[in-house]
Amino acid sequence: MARLISTIEGQVASYPIGPNGLRVGRSRNNDVILNHPHVSRNHAFVELKGRDVIIHDLNSSNGTFVNGLRVKEASLHDNDSIAIGPFAFDFDERAAASVIISDDPSVPFHTQSRSVSSGRLPELNLDANDILQNFYQVSSRLNMILDLRELLDAIMEEVLRLVPAERGFLLMTRQDGAELVPMVVSAPPSDTPFLISSTIARQVLREGVALLTSDARADFGSHESIISQNIRSVLCVPLVGRLGVLGLIHLDSPGFERFSIRDRELLTAVAYQAALGIERARLTEQVRKEETLRQQFSRFLSPDVARTVAQQIADTGDLPMKPVEQEATVLFSDIQGFTSMTETLPPLELQNLLNEYLSVMTDVIFEHGGTLDKFIGDGIMALFGAPVFYEDHARRAIDTALGMLKQHERLMAKVDPAKHFRIRIGVNSGRVISGLVGTRERLEYTVHGDTVNTASRLEGKAEPNSVYTSEATVEQLGDAYVFQEVGMLQLKGKAQTVRAFRVIGRKST
């Protein structure tokens, strides 16, 4: 059963998402009551749809956020972060319960155990052919599965096929091994939570041993989790991967001496293969996520920046582009007299010309590490220094503007004179609010603020085939460029005038 987890003032709370879903809000009728003015009375609803978990915002005033994005409806994935007002939750995809490894001293016991290490199969000194045959069958099936959820279910199915047990659990470690989360539970229906002995789990994880006991009640003393559920036989093995212990497989039954040495060796072999499969599925999932993000971001980021951002998200599981205030430079360009062109050129010819122009301009932006914010009809908005910050963002923007003028000149030289047009460019530097807006399926990265408005207004005042910039940008460029002061301009929508400069070009060296 999936759950939401919150930590408030050091206290961890877990909210299982049952068949009736989970209602969150300020009203006392909700399953999760959040008493805060930024939380609506009925704020959000989390429901199960088959194997998917969907969160719905119930037209709340302040919104529901998943990984920093405001959503109306979104599918939740393992480790997603959910924000409702000032409250934060983590989504645990399939947790049935949580087993915390406590510091209670272990009770001496008399069990049969063997060490398990990554990269080594069990010593096949007992029914070797039988173990190898079953190991081959399991490997053949698990190697075909790349989806982690499907893989975990298949692992448990294979385990219980080979080693029948009353109950079976596959648990994965979280929080640097301090918590065990059941990802697959196979057990008869129960009105009470399933209890797993932390003493047994701690022994298996700490020492990396495959543990077999024929009478857990005798071996582990009077632990409530063992006695209350009449557990006599336990078989527990660690999932040891190349990167360490990933979790464990725990089987138990009320019968006496239900498991044998053969079962222990066989389960150890399966656990070895399962750990490799889990690591492979996780890696595949990460690569797939990176590629999806890279394709999504390549629409408006240069290839190098897109790779950097996708890698950051894959590594941290979080969006590095949540709304933040930062320094950046904004560039606007526009075609002068585009409306008159639409009246004289056939639509198809106009579209082809515009596509070629925008393609060339985008290449110039990406060449200097800029971010393509958007096309505005025939206009272009580009950012420099966001989302990846560069100290020389102003220089990159000015070099881009000069490069755009040069590429425009080359384009005009090869098209029919009847299709000639001129462009204007405005550049401004300063503080902006930058971040992703939209939904998980449709994201847009943008910036806003007075810096953006000023850049747009400078473009509107620029002379044909020229670049106008502000004093704020000029101050960051030093003496590497030649400028011509235009003077104080009254820009639309601004009460104060702005000192503007025309960019002539770079100084010759």
XYZ file of C-alpha atoms in Angstrom:
509
model
C 0.000 0.000 0.000
C 1.398 3.387 -1.000
C 1.707 6.152 1.564
C 2.541 9.805 2.126
C 5.232 10.560 4.691
C 5.682 13.883 6.484
C 8.160 15.084 9.076
C 6.893 17.898 11.286
C 9.035 19.160 14.151
C 11.054 15.954 14.039
C 7.999 13.692 14.195
C 7.494 11.301 11.270
C 3.891 10.602 10.244
C 2.783 8.003 7.701
C -0.532 8.168 5.816
C -1.461 4.973 3.898
C -3.421 5.467 0.668
C -6.224 2.920 0.860
C -8.999 1.931 -1.568
C -11.007 5.031 -0.614
C -8.081 7.332 -1.274
C -6.678 10.031 0.980
C -8.284 13.439 1.472
C -6.092 16.337 2.569
C -7.217 19.724 3.819
C -8.020 22.005 6.708
C -11.492 20.586 7.367
C -11.899 17.920 10.038
C -13.623 15.699 7.481
C -10.255 15.008 5.808
C -8.002 12.012 6.400
C -4.995 14.337 6.734
C -5.896 17.531 8.599
C -3.539 20.457 8.015
C -4.528 23.422 10.162
C -3.012 26.392 8.352
C -4.535 29.407 6.529
C -2.633 28.546 3.330
C -4.404 25.163 3.209
C -7.942 25.063 1.769
C -10.724 23.289 3.631
C -10.711 20.545 1.007
C -7.327 20.943 -0.628
C -6.286 17.733 -2.409
C -7.324 14.141 -2.993
C -4.964 11.199 -3.587
C -6.485 8.083 -5.149
C -5.475 4.669 -6.424
C -6.189 3.860 -10.076
C -5.020 0.326 -10.701
C -1.274 0.394 -10.030
C -1.111 4.178 -10.404
C -1.532 6.813 -7.717
C -3.056 10.128 -8.807
C -3.119 13.380 -6.846
C -5.883 15.909 -7.606
C -5.931 19.538 -6.563
C -9.467 20.379 -5.428
C -9.439 23.978 -6.728
C -7.405 25.085 -3.735
C -6.483 28.744 -3.335
C -2.734 28.250 -2.995
C -2.260 25.158 -5.141
C -0.803 21.675 -4.830
C 2.814 21.206 -5.875
C 4.627 18.055 -7.028
C 8.411 18.397 -7.229
C 8.036 22.173 -7.234
C 5.435 22.318 -10.010
C 1.875 23.446 -9.408
C -0.435 20.709 -10.685
C -4.141 20.243 -11.232
C -3.721 16.478 -11.547
C -0.566 14.372 -11.652
C 0.594 10.763 -11.406
C 2.849 10.205 -8.431
C 6.132 8.310 -8.650
C 8.338 6.909 -5.911
C 10.144 9.629 -3.913
C 8.085 12.486 -5.379
C 7.855 15.544 -3.123
C 4.421 17.060 -2.513
C 3.876 20.519 -1.038
C 0.527 21.681 0.335
C 0.785 25.089 1.930
C 3.825 24.992 4.251
C 3.573 21.195 4.646
C 5.833 18.797 2.739
C 5.212 15.123 2.035
C 7.240 12.367 0.379
C 5.478 9.726 -1.680
C 6.381 6.102 -0.940
C 5.154 4.089 -3.893
C 4.270 0.701 -2.470
C 5.059 0.691 1.217
C 2.863 -1.576 3.304
C 4.554 -0.685 6.568
C 7.833 0.629 7.868
C 10.363 -1.405 9.799
C 12.796 0.736 11.713
C 16.038 -0.964 12.735
C 16.116 -0.337 16.464
C 19.049 -0.390 18.870
C 17.605 -3.154 21.063
C 20.330 -5.695 21.899
C 20.134 -8.944 19.959
C 19.165 -12.057 21.861
C 21.665 -14.913 21.513
C 20.346 -17.557 19.172
C 21.328 -20.824 17.572
C 20.694 -20.554 13.865
C 22.369 -21.726 10.698
C 23.738 -18.856 8.641
C 26.227 -18.207 5.880
C 27.979 -15.100 4.613
C 26.738 -13.458 1.411
C 28.795 -11.125 -0.773
C 28.265 -9.399 -4.089
C 29.702 -11.082 -7.143
C 29.823 -14.545 -5.553
C 27.312 -17.320 -5.976
C 26.668 -19.611 -3.024
C 29.030 -22.530 -2.619
C 27.078 -25.165 -4.496
C 27.966 -28.085 -2.294
C 24.406 -29.307 -1.886
C 22.139 -30.326 -4.764
C 24.286 -28.302 -7.141
C 22.465 -29.331 -10.304
C 19.098 -28.533 -8.771
C 20.243 -25.092 -7.677
C 21.886 -24.298 -11.006
C 18.803 -25.340 -12.976
C 16.503 -23.195 -10.879
C 19.005 -20.333 -10.905
C 19.044 -20.471 -14.717
C 15.244 -20.366 -14.919
C 15.027 -17.416 -12.553
C 17.806 -15.551 -14.382
C 16.110 -16.063 -17.735
C 12.918 -14.463 -16.460
C 14.396 -11.622 -14.430
C 16.842 -10.588 -17.151
C 13.905 -9.817 -19.448
C 12.325 -7.292 -17.047
C 13.516 -3.681 -16.922
C 10.589 -2.065 -15.089
C 11.410 -1.988 -11.375
C 7.853 -2.519 -10.116
C 7.296 -5.470 -12.422
C 10.703 -6.870 -11.491
C 10.031 -6.810 -7.738
C 6.750 -8.657 -8.215
C 8.474 -11.253 -10.423
C 11.230 -11.768 -7.839
C 8.697 -12.596 -5.138
C 6.769 -14.905 -7.476
C 9.940 -16.834 -8.261
C 10.983 -16.976 -4.613
C 7.668 -18.443 -3.484
C 7.643 -20.880 -6.399
C 11.012 -22.262 -5.333
C 10.661 -21.919 -1.550
C 6.965 -22.078 -0.521
C 6.236 -20.070 2.631
C 3.238 -18.746 4.530
C 4.439 -15.167 4.206
C 6.938 -13.489 1.934
C 8.326 -9.953 2.077
C 10.746 -8.069 -0.155
C 12.049 -5.029 1.684
C 14.274 -2.253 0.355
C 16.538 -0.004 2.396
C 15.941 3.726 2.636
C 17.674 6.625 4.370
C 21.156 5.079 4.289
C 19.878 1.745 5.580
C 18.145 3.158 8.661
C 14.708 2.150 7.392
C 13.328 -0.941 5.681
C 10.298 -0.457 3.442
C 8.270 -3.489 2.282
C 7.928 -3.206 -1.501
C 6.235 -6.589 -2.051
C 4.091 -8.369 0.518
C 2.686 -11.859 -0.064
C 0.674 -13.022 2.933
C -2.833 -14.098 3.910
C -5.236 -11.194 4.504
C -4.960 -9.700 7.968
C -6.831 -7.023 9.897
C -3.660 -6.102 11.763
C -0.354 -4.801 10.375
C 2.273 -7.340 9.414
C 5.106 -7.399 11.932
C 8.641 -8.320 10.976
C 11.278 -8.878 13.615
C 13.816 -6.081 13.581
C 16.193 -8.425 15.394
C 16.273 -10.822 12.450
C 16.430 -8.024 9.859
C 19.218 -6.252 11.728
C 21.286 -9.431 11.946
C 20.943 -10.102 8.212
C 21.726 -6.530 7.146
C 24.524 -5.850 9.633
C 26.455 -9.063 9.081
C 25.405 -9.755 5.480
C 24.356 -13.305 6.266
C 21.649 -15.607 4.972
C 19.803 -16.681 8.109
C 17.874 -19.914 8.611
C 16.089 -20.786 11.835
C 13.754 -23.694 12.511
C 12.174 -22.189 15.627
C 12.361 -18.422 15.724
C 10.563 -18.246 19.053
C 13.298 -20.229 20.732
C 16.158 -18.595 18.884
C 15.056 -14.979 19.312
C 13.477 -15.093 22.726
C 10.197 -13.381 23.540
C 10.079 -10.746 20.798
C 6.481 -9.644 20.348
C 6.673 -9.582 16.539
C 7.530 -13.276 16.510
C 5.250 -14.560 19.253
C 2.137 -12.573 18.222
C 2.128 -14.078 14.749
C 3.108 -17.617 15.734
C 6.314 -17.626 13.678
C 8.444 -20.740 14.100
C 10.474 -20.976 10.860
C 12.289 -18.048 9.245
C 14.472 -17.761 6.161
C 15.963 -14.344 5.547
C 18.675 -13.367 3.031
C 20.171 -9.988 2.106
C 19.988 -8.460 -1.368
C 23.643 -7.658 -1.873
C 24.441 -5.635 -4.981
C 27.592 -4.053 -6.330
C 26.788 -0.848 -4.456
C 26.051 -2.529 -1.121
C 23.031 -4.039 0.617
C 19.838 -3.062 -1.202
C 17.417 -4.810 1.142
C 16.365 -8.334 2.029
C 13.958 -11.163 1.271
C 12.169 -12.513 4.332
C 10.135 -15.752 4.388
C 8.419 -17.167 7.440
C 5.886 -19.874 8.335
C 4.212 -21.161 11.504
C 5.368 -24.715 10.857
C 8.399 -26.277 12.579
C 11.485 -26.798 10.366
C 9.714 -25.605 7.227
C 12.971 -24.520 5.551
C 16.113 -26.477 4.763
C 19.755 -25.825 3.951
C 18.830 -26.400 0.319
C 16.188 -23.630 0.590
C 18.735 -21.276 2.082
C 21.281 -21.911 -0.701
C 18.630 -21.599 -3.391
C 17.199 -18.390 -1.966
C 20.703 -16.933 -1.651
C 21.308 -17.628 -5.345
C 17.978 -16.033 -6.295
C 18.699 -13.025 -4.081
C 22.058 -12.566 -5.830
C 20.362 -12.491 -9.225
C 17.568 -10.292 -7.895
C 20.032 -7.687 -6.591
C 21.721 -7.474 -9.984
C 18.322 -7.092 -11.645
C 17.264 -4.339 -9.242
C 20.450 -2.378 -9.883
C 19.996 -2.835 -13.638
C 16.340 -1.703 -13.483
C 17.273 1.343 -11.421
C 20.007 2.273 -13.887
C 17.660 1.777 -16.844
C 15.056 3.941 -15.139
C 17.624 6.666 -14.505
C 18.887 6.592 -18.109
C 15.320 6.684 -19.440
C 14.463 9.592 -17.171
C 17.589 11.495 -18.210
C 16.838 10.965 -21.892
C 13.224 12.098 -21.509
C 14.314 15.201 -19.639
C 17.093 15.894 -22.123
C 14.644 15.717 -25.019
C 12.208 17.939 -23.175
C 14.808 20.533 -22.248
C 16.506 20.484 -25.670
C 13.520 22.454 -26.954
C 14.771 25.563 -25.185
C 18.270 24.796 -23.853
C 21.523 24.370 -25.704
C 22.581 20.682 -25.880
C 25.327 21.109 -23.262
C 23.035 22.912 -20.837
C 20.230 20.387 -21.443
C 22.559 17.520 -20.512
C 23.696 19.356 -17.387
C 20.146 20.069 -16.208
C 18.927 16.532 -16.967
C 21.870 15.079 -15.039
C 21.162 17.350 -12.051
C 17.543 16.221 -11.925
C 18.476 12.540 -12.297
C 21.080 12.819 -9.515
C 19.008 14.789 -7.023
C 15.495 13.691 -7.960
C 14.504 17.337 -7.802
C 14.030 20.189 -10.239
C 16.948 22.650 -10.203
C 14.663 25.248 -11.769
C 12.217 26.067 -9.032
C 11.366 29.795 -8.999
C 14.367 31.755 -7.736
C 15.575 35.339 -7.916
C 18.894 35.685 -9.710
C 21.064 37.806 -11.998
C 20.639 37.211 -15.723
C 20.622 38.924 -19.094
C 17.554 38.900 -21.333
C 17.532 39.332 -25.122
C 14.572 40.161 -27.342
C 14.651 40.255 -31.144
C 11.916 41.071 -33.608
C 11.372 41.415 -37.352
C 10.532 44.958 -38.373
C 7.447 45.225 -40.560
C 6.517 41.562 -40.325
C 2.807 42.368 -40.675
C 3.366 43.970 -44.090
C 5.296 40.881 -45.196
C 2.268 38.712 -44.461
C 0.284 40.805 -46.930
C 2.761 40.487 -49.808
C 4.208 36.965 -49.550
C 2.302 33.705 -50.099
C 1.721 31.950 -46.742
C 3.934 28.945 -47.560
C 6.868 31.102 -48.698
C 6.485 33.277 -45.607
C 6.449 30.235 -43.335
C 9.562 28.731 -44.956
C 11.429 32.035 -44.678
C 10.426 32.481 -41.030
C 11.413 28.906 -40.159
C 14.835 29.334 -41.719
C 15.370 32.634 -39.918
C 14.306 31.290 -36.514
C 16.444 28.161 -36.971
C 19.558 30.200 -37.713
C 18.932 32.555 -34.790
C 18.387 29.636 -32.403
C 21.742 28.148 -33.434
C 23.439 31.426 -32.529
C 21.728 31.479 -29.114
C 22.757 27.906 -28.339
C 26.296 28.531 -29.571
C 26.773 31.028 -26.742
C 25.111 28.868 -24.051
C 21.832 30.764 -24.085
C 18.359 29.496 -23.265
C 15.577 29.874 -25.820
C 12.687 31.085 -23.721
C 10.078 31.265 -26.467
C 9.146 32.349 -29.960
C 6.637 35.200 -29.924
C 5.306 35.114 -33.478
C 8.321 36.379 -35.421
C 10.039 37.470 -32.210
C 12.549 35.637 -30.015
C 13.132 35.808 -26.265
C 16.413 34.350 -24.985
C 18.066 34.130 -21.566
C 21.694 34.057 -20.494
C 22.825 32.921 -17.048
C 19.668 30.886 -16.401
C 18.962 28.129 -15.562
C 22.722 27.452 -15.517
C 24.449 30.551 -14.210
C 27.430 32.080 -16.005
C 29.376 35.005 -14.561
C 29.758 36.407 -18.096
C 26.065 36.223 -18.971
C 26.046 39.830 -20.246
C 28.968 39.151 -22.622
C 27.288 36.007 -23.942
C 24.101 37.954 -24.658
C 25.874 40.780 -26.495
C 27.962 38.325 -28.535
C 24.732 36.523 -29.417
C 23.087 39.777 -30.510
C 26.042 40.677 -32.751
C 26.075 37.113 -34.121
C 22.364 37.373 -34.920
C 22.971 40.541 -36.923
C 25.737 38.796 -38.867
C 23.626 35.718 -39.586
C 20.707 37.915 -40.618
C 22.968 39.674 -43.115
C 24.069 36.325 -44.574
C 20.480 35.140 -44.838
C 19.393 38.297 -46.654
C 22.293 37.906 -49.097
C 20.941 34.588 -50.370
C 17.172 35.265 -50.544
C 15.193 37.161 -53.136
C 15.268 40.958 -52.512
C 11.471 40.874 -52.358
C 11.795 38.827 -49.173
C 14.281 41.085 -47.393
C 13.469 42.275 -43.880
C 15.265 44.009 -41.021
C 15.486 43.067 -37.343
C 15.750 44.860 -33.998
C 17.399 43.534 -30.835
C 17.193 44.675 -27.202
C 19.377 43.422 -24.333
C 19.148 44.135 -20.606
C 20.763 42.727 -17.448
C 19.504 42.608 -13.876
C 17.522 40.648 -11.313
C 14.855 38.256 -12.614
C 12.555 35.587 -11.204
C 13.345 32.384 -13.088
C 11.822 28.920 -12.969
C 9.713 26.213 -14.550
C 5.989 26.728 -14.921
C 3.370 24.310 -16.198
C 2.653 20.649 -15.568
C 4.822 17.522 -15.479
C 3.712 16.759 -19.048
C 4.151 20.291 -20.395
C 6.844 22.460 -18.833
C 8.026 25.905 -19.819
C 11.081 27.608 -18.431
C 10.827 31.384 -18.282
C 11.798 34.526 -16.384
C 9.828 37.603 -15.449
C 10.330 40.937 -13.758
C 11.248 44.510 -14.634
C 14.526 43.394 -16.237
C 12.549 41.393 -18.806
C 10.146 44.247 -19.536
C 13.011 46.690 -20.061
C 14.756 44.378 -22.538
C 11.521 44.079 -24.517
C 11.014 47.848 -24.554
C 14.613 48.441 -25.681
C 14.036 46.116 -28.631
C 10.968 48.165 -29.571
C 13.027 51.377 -29.550
C 16.010 49.967 -31.456
C 16.807 51.178 -34.957
C 16.542 48.617 -37.783
C 19.415 46.087 -37.829
C 20.832 47.324 -34.531
C 21.255 46.251 -30.917
C 20.144 48.507 -28.061
C 21.217 47.732 -24.543
C 21.045 49.295 -21.092
C 23.542 50.888 -18.778
C 23.207 47.859 -16.484
C 24.535 45.587 -19.244
C 27.276 47.999 -20.367
C 28.637 48.191 -16.817
C 29.250 44.420 -16.846
C 31.142 44.379 -20.161
C 34.216 46.449 -19.366
C 36.032 48.000 -22.309
C 35.914 45.066 -24.739
C 33.077 46.589 -26.819
C 32.327 49.808 -28.668
C 29.064 51.568 -27.786
C 27.263 54.638 -28.996
C 25.180 56.352 -26.358
C 21.619 56.863 -27.519
C 20.565 58.877 -24.490
C 17.717 58.709 -22.011
C 14.705 56.873 -23.414
C 11.169 56.940 -22.098
C 10.095 53.303 -22.375
C 6.472 52.236 -22.488
C 5.140 51.268 -19.085
C 8.099 52.723 -17.152
C 7.850 55.887 -15.078
C 11.597 56.582 -15.202
C 13.724 57.010 -18.294
C 16.409 54.467 -19.174
C 19.900 55.297 -20.410
C 20.376 53.331 -23.611
C 23.359 52.438 -25.791
C 23.729 51.124 -29.318
C 26.189 48.226 -29.569
C 28.637 48.867 -32.414
C 30.766 45.773 -31.959
C 33.804 44.282 -30.291
C 37.007 46.297 -30.112
C 39.694 45.026 -32.450
C 42.719 43.479 -30.725
